[in-house]
XYZ file of C-alpha atoms in Angstrom:
115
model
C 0.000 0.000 0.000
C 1.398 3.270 -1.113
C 1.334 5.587 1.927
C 2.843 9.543 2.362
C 2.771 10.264 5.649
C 3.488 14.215 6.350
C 4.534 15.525 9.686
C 6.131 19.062 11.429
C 3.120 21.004 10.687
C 1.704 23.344 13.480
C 1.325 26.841 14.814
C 4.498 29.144 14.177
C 4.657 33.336 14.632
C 5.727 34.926 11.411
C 9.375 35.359 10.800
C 10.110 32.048 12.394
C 10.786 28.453 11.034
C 9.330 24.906 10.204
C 9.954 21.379 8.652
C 7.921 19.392 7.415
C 9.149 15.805 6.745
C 6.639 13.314 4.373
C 7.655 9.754 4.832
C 7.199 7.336 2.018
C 6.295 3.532 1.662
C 5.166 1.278 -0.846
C 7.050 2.096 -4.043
C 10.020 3.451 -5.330
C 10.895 6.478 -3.868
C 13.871 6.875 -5.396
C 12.647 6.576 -8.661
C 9.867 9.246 -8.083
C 9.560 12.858 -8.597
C 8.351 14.396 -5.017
C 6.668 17.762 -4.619
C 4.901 19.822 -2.145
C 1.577 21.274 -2.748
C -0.419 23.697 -0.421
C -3.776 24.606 -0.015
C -5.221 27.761 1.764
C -8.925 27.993 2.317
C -11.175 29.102 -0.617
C -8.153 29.229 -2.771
C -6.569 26.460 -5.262
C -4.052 23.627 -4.150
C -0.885 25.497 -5.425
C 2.498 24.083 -6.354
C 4.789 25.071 -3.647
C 8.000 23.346 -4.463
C 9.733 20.107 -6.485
C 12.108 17.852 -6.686
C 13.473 15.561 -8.962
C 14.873 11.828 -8.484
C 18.580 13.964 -9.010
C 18.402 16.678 -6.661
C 17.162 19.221 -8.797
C 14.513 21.544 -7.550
C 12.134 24.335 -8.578
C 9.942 27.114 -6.160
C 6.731 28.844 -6.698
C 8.017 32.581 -6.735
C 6.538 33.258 -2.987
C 8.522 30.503 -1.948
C 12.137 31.365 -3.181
C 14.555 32.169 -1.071
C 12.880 31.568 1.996
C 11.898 27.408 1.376
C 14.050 24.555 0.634
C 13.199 21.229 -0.443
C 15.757 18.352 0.061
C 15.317 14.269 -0.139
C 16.763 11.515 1.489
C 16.578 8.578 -0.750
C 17.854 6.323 2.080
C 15.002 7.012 4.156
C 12.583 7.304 1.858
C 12.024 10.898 2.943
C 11.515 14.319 1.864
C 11.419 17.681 3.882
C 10.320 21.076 3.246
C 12.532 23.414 5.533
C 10.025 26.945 5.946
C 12.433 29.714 6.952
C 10.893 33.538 7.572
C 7.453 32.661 7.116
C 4.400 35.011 6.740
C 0.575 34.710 7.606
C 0.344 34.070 3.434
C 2.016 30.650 4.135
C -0.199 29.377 6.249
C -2.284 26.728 4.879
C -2.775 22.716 4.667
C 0.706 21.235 2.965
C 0.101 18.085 0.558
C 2.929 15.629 0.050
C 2.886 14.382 -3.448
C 5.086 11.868 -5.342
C 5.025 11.013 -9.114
C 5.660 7.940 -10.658
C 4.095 7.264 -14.148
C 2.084 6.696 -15.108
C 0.975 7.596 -11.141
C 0.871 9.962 -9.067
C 0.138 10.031 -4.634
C -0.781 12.371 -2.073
C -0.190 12.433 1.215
C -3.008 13.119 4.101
C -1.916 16.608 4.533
C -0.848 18.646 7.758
C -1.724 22.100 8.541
C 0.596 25.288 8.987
C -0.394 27.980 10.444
C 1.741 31.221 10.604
C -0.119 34.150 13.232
C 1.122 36.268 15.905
């Protein structure tokens, strides 16, 4: 069974910092593009960031700079480190992983950035 499990998310002031980690079972993570999504309320699930099965990653624009996305193919694990973050960031983050012709979401954890 193909599972993404996301954890880290929770209540943070702005300007400060949080990880979220999204374990993965039950196919080949290292084969598998991995992404994060987000998704604030009464808006659209928007790509946040991406990463390919070499390292390579890409940012939405409101992201850059301040986000990083890293894997670790030996854990089957993949982390979004959320540095200076604003009340705009807050919202429900989506693991996702693609393998064609398939593609997986995780269960989703919530961030919430207020003062």
């Amino acid at each position: 069974q193909v599972q993404l499990v996301e954890s880290g998310g929770g209540l943070v002031q702005p300007g400060g910092s949080l990880r979220l980690s999204c374990a993965a079972s039950g196919f080949t993570f290292s084969s598998s593009a991995m992404a994060w999504y987000r998704q604030a309320p009464g808006k659209q699930r928007e790509l946040v960031a991406t990463i390919t099965k070499s390292s390579s990653t890409n940012y939405v624009d409101s992201v850059k700079g301040r986000f990083t996305i890293s894997r670790d193919n030996a854990k089957n694990m993949v982390s979004l480190q959320m540095n200076s973050l604003k009340p705009d960031d807050t919202a429900v983050y989506y693991c996702y992983a693609h393998q064609a012709p398939y593609t997986y979401w995780g269960q989703g954890t919530q961030v919430t950035v207020s003062s």
